[in-house]
Every structure is written in C-alpha cells, then in structure tokens.
PDB file of C-alpha atoms in Angstrom:
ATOM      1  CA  UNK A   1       0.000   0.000   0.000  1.00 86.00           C
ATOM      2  CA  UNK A   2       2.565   2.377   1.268  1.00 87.00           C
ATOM      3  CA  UNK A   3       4.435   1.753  -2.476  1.00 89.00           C
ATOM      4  CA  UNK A   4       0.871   1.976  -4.349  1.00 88.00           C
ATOM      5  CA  UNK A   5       0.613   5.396  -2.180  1.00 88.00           C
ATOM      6  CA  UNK A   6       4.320   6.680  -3.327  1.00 87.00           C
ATOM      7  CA  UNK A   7       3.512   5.748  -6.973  1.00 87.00           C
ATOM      8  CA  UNK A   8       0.127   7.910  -6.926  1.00 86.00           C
ATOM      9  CA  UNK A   9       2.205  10.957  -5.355  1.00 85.00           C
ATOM     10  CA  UNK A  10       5.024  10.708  -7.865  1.00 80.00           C
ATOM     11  CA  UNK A  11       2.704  10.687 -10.719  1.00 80.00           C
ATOM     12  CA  UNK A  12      -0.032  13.498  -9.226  1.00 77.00           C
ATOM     13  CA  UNK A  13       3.405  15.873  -8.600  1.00 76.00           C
ATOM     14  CA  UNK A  14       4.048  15.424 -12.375  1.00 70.00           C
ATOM     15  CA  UNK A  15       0.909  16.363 -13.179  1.00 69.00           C
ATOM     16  CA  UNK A  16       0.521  19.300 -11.560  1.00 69.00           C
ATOM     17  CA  UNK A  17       4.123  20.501 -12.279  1.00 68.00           C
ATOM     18  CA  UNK A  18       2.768  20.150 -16.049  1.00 65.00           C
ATOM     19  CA  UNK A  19      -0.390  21.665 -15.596  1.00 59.00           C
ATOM     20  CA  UNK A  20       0.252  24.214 -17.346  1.00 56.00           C
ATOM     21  CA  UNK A  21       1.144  22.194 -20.862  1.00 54.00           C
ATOM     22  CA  UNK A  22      -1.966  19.831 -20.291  1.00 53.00           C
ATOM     23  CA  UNK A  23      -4.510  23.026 -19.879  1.00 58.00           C
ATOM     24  CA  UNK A  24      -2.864  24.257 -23.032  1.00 55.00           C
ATOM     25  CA  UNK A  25      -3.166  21.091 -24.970  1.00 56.00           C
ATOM     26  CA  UNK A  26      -6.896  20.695 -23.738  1.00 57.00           C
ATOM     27  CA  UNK A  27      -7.701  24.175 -24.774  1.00 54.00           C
ATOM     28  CA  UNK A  28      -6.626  23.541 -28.355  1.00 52.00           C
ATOM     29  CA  UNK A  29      -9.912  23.643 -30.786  1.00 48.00           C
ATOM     30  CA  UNK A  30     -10.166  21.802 -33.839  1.00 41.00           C
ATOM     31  CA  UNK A  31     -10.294  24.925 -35.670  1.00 41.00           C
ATOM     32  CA  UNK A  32      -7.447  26.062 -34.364  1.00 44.00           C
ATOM     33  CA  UNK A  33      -5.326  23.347 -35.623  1.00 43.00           C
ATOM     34  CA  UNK A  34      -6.891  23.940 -38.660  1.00 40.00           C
ATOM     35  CA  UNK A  35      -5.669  27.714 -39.301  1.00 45.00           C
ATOM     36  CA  UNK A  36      -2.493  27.063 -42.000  1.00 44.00           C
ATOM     37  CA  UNK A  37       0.033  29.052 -43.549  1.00 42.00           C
ATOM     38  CA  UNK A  38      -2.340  29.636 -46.287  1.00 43.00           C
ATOM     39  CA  UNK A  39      -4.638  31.763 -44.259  1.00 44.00           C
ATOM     40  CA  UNK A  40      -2.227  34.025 -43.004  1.00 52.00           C
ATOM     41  CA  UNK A  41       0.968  35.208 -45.220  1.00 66.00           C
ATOM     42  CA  UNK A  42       4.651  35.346 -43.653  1.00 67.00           C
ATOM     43  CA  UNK A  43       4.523  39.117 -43.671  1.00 72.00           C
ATOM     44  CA  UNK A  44       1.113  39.572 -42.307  1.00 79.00           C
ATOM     45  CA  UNK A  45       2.528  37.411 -39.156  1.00 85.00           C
ATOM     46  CA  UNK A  46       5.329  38.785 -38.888  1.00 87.00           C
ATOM     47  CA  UNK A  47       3.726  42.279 -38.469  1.00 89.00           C
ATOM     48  CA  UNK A  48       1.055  40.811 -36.029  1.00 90.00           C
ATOM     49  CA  UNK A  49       4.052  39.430 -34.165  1.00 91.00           C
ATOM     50  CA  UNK A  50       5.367  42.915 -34.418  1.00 89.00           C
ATOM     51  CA  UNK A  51       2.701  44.529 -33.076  1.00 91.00           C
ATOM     52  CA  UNK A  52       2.313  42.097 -30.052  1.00 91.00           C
ATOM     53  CA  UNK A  53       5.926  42.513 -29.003  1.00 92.00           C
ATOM     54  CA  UNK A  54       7.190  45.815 -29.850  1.00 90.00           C
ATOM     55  CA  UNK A  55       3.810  48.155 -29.682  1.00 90.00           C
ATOM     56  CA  UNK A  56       1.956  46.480 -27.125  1.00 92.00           C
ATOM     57  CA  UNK A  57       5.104  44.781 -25.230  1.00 94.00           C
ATOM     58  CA  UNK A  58       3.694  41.696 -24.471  1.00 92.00           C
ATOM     59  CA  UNK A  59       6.811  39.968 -23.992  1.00 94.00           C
ATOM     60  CA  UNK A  60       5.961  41.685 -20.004  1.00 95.00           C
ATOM     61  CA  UNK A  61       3.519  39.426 -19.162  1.00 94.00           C
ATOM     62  CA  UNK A  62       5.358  36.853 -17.601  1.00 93.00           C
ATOM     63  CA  UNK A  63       2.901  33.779 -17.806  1.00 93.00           C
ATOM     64  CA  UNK A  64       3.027  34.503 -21.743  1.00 93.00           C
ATOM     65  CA  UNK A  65       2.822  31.234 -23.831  1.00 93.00           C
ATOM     66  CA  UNK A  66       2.966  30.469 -27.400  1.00 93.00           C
ATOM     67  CA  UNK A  67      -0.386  29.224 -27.621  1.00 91.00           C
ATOM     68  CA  UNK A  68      -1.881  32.790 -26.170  1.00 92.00           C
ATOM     69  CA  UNK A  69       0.242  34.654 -29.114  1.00 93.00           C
ATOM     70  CA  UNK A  70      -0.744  32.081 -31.342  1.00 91.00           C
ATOM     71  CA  UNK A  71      -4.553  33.019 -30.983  1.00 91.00           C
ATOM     72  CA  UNK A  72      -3.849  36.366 -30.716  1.00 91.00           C
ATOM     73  CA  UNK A  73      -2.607  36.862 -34.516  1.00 90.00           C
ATOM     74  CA  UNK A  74      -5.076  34.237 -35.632  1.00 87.00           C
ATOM     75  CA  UNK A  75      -2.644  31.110 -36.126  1.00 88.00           C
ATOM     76  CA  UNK A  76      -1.775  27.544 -34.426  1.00 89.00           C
ATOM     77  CA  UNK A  77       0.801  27.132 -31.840  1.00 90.00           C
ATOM     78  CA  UNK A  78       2.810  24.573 -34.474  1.00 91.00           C
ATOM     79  CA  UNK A  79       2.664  27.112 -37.589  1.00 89.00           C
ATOM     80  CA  UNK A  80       3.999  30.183 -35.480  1.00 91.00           C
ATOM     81  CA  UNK A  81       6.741  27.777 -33.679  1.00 92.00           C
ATOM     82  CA  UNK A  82       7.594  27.112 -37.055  1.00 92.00           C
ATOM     83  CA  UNK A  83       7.527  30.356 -38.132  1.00 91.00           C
ATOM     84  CA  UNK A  84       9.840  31.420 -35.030  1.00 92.00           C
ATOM     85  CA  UNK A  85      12.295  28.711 -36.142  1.00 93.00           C
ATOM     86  CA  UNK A  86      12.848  29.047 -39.340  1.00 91.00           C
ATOM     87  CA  UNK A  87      12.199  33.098 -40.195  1.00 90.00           C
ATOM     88  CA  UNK A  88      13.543  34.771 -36.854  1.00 90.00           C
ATOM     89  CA  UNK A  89      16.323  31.413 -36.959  1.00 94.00           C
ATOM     90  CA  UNK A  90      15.136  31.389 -32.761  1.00 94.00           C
ATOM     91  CA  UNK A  91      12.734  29.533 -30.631  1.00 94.00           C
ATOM     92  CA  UNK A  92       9.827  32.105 -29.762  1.00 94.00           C
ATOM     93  CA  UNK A  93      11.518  31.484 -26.124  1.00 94.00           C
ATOM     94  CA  UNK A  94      14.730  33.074 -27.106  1.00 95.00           C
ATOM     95  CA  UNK A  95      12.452  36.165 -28.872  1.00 95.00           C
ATOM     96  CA  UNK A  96      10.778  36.746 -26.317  1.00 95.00           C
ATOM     97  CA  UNK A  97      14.019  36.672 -23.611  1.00 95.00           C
ATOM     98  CA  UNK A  98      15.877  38.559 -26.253  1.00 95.00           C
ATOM     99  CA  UNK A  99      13.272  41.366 -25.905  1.00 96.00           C
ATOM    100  CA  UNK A 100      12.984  41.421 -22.176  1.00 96.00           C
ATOM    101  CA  UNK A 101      16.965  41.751 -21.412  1.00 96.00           C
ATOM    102  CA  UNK A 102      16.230  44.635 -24.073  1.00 96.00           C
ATOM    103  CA  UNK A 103      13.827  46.231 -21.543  1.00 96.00           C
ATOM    104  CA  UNK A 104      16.168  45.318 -18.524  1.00 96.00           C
ATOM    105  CA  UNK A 105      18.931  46.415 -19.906  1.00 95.00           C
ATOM    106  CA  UNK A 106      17.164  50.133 -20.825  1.00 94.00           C
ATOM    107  CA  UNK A 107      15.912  49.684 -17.094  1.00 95.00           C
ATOM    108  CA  UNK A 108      19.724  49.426 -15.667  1.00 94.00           C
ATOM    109  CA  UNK A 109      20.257  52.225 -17.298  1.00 92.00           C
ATOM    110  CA  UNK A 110      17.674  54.849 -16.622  1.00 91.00           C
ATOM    111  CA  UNK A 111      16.918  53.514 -13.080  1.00 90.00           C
ATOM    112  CA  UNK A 112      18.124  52.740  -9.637  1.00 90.00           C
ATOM    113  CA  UNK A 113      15.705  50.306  -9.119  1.00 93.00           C
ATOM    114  CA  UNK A 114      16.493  47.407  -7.246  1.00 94.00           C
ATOM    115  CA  UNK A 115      17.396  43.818  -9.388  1.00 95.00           C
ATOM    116  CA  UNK A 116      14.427  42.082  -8.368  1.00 94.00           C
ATOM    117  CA  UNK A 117      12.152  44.733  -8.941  1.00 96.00           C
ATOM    118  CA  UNK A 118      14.026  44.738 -12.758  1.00 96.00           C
ATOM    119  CA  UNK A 119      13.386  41.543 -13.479  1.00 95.00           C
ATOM    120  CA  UNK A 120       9.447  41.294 -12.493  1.00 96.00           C
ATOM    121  CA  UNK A 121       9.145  44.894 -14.736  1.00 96.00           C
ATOM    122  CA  UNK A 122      11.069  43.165 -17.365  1.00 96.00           C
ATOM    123  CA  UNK A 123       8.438  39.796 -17.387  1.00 95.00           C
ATOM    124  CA  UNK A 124      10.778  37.643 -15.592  1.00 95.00           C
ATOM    125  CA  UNK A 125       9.120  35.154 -13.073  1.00 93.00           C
ATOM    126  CA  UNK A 126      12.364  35.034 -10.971  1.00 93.00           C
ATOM    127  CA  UNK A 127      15.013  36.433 -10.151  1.00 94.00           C
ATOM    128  CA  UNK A 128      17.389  33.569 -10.574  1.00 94.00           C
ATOM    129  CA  UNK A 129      15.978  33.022 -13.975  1.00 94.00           C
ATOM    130  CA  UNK A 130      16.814  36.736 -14.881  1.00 96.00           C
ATOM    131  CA  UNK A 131      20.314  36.534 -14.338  1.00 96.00           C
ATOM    132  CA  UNK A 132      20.536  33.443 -16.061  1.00 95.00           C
ATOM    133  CA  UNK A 133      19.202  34.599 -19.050  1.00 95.00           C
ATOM    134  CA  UNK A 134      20.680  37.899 -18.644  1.00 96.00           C
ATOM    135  CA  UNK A 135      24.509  36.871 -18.306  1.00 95.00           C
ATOM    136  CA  UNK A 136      23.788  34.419 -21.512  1.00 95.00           C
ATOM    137  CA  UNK A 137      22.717  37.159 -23.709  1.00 94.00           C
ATOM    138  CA  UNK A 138      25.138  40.018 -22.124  1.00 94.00           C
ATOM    139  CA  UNK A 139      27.538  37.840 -20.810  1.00 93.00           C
ATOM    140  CA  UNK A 140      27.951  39.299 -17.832  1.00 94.00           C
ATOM    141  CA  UNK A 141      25.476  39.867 -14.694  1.00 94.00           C
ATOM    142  CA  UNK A 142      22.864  42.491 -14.080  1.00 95.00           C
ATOM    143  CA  UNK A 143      24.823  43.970 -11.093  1.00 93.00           C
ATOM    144  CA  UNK A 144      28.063  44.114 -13.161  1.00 93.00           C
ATOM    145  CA  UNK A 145      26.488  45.400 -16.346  1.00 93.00           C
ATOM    146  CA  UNK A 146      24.746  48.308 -13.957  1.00 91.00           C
ATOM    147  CA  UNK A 147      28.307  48.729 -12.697  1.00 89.00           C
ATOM    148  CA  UNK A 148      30.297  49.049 -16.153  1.00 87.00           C
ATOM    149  CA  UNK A 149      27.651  51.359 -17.162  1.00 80.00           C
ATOM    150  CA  UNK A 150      27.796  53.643 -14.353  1.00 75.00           C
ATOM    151  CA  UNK A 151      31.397  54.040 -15.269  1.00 65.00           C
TER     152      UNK A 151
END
C-alpha cells in the first residue's frame, strides 16, 4: 500500500508541475489546428508578431505562452513555432528573452531600481531566472552590467 501510495504521489506531482502544458493542450480547438500558412501570409505574421511585441510589449507578461500569441494573430501554436524557427532562426523562447533583457537592460540604465524589482518589470518570473538569461545574452550579470555602465 505504502508503495501503491508513493507511486500515486510521484505521478499526481508530475501532473501538476505540467499543468500548465496539459490546460494548453486541452484548450486547443479543432479549428485552431486547422488555421495554415495559407490563411495568413509570412509578412502579415510577422507584423502581427510585431505589433504584439514591440507596440503592445507583451513579452511583459510573464505567464506569456505560445499558444496565447498564437490566438492572438489568428494562427496555431505549431505554424507560429515554425515560423519562429525558421524566419527569426530562434525559438519564440529566445524572442521573447531577447526582448525582455532589451527592456532590462534600458531599465539598468535609466533607473536605480532594485534587481528584483528589474526583473518582475522586465516579465521575468524570478530572479534567478533573470540573471541566467541575462549573463547568456550580455555575458555578464545584471549587477556588473549596472556597474560598467555607471562608469
């Protein structure tokens, strides 16, 4: 019993940690994974896509997912990872980190504000994964990017 009970934990902590993509793949409609590239051109995407990101900054949200941008410029989640892949040569996670160490970055350097605070404003869920991603695209840290540019 004890084992049975262990199994049943193990696979319910999965579950939840993956709520998220099952919610996502039970929200899919059938005529949303019908919406090709033949409905929507490359350039009318792209300036969808850059109408999301740039004018409305949604890269700040920080629960953003592909399938929410997907529906937003009238597409499925597989054409637009596609698209991301092959016509920006990224993953639509790398855009949209790419544009937030963009805002951070403007944020070091027009503010005092505190790293933490940074990263949340910038659409970061944590702070640990803001420097992460921060040091791989600047290599270096917030703190000694802030520093070299107070210089």
């Amino acid at each position: 019993m004890l084992f049975s009970l262990g199994a049943w934990m193990f696979v319910c902590y999965f579950l939840y940690k993956h709520e998220s993509v099952i919610e996502e793949l039970g929200d899919m409609d059938e005529d949303e994974v019908a919406v090709g590239s033949e409905e929507i051109s490359l350039s009318g995407l792209e300036k969808e896509i850059n109408k999301l990101f740039v004018e409305e900054k949604l890269y700040l949200n920080p629960q953003l997912k592909l399938s929410d941008v997907a529906r937003q410029v009238g597409t499925n989640r597989t054409y637009l990872s596609r698209f991301f892949n092959q016509e920006k040569q990224m993953t639509f996670f790398d855009y949209v980190n790419n544009l937030r160490v963009e805002h951070a970055v403007d944020l070091l350097q027009k503010s005092n504000l505190r790293l933490n605070v940074i990263a949340e404003q910038s659409g970061f869920n944590s702070i640990s994964t803001f420097r992460r991603v921060f040091a791989a695209k600047q290599q270096c840290t917030p703190s000694e990017y802030r520093k070299r540019f107070l210089k």
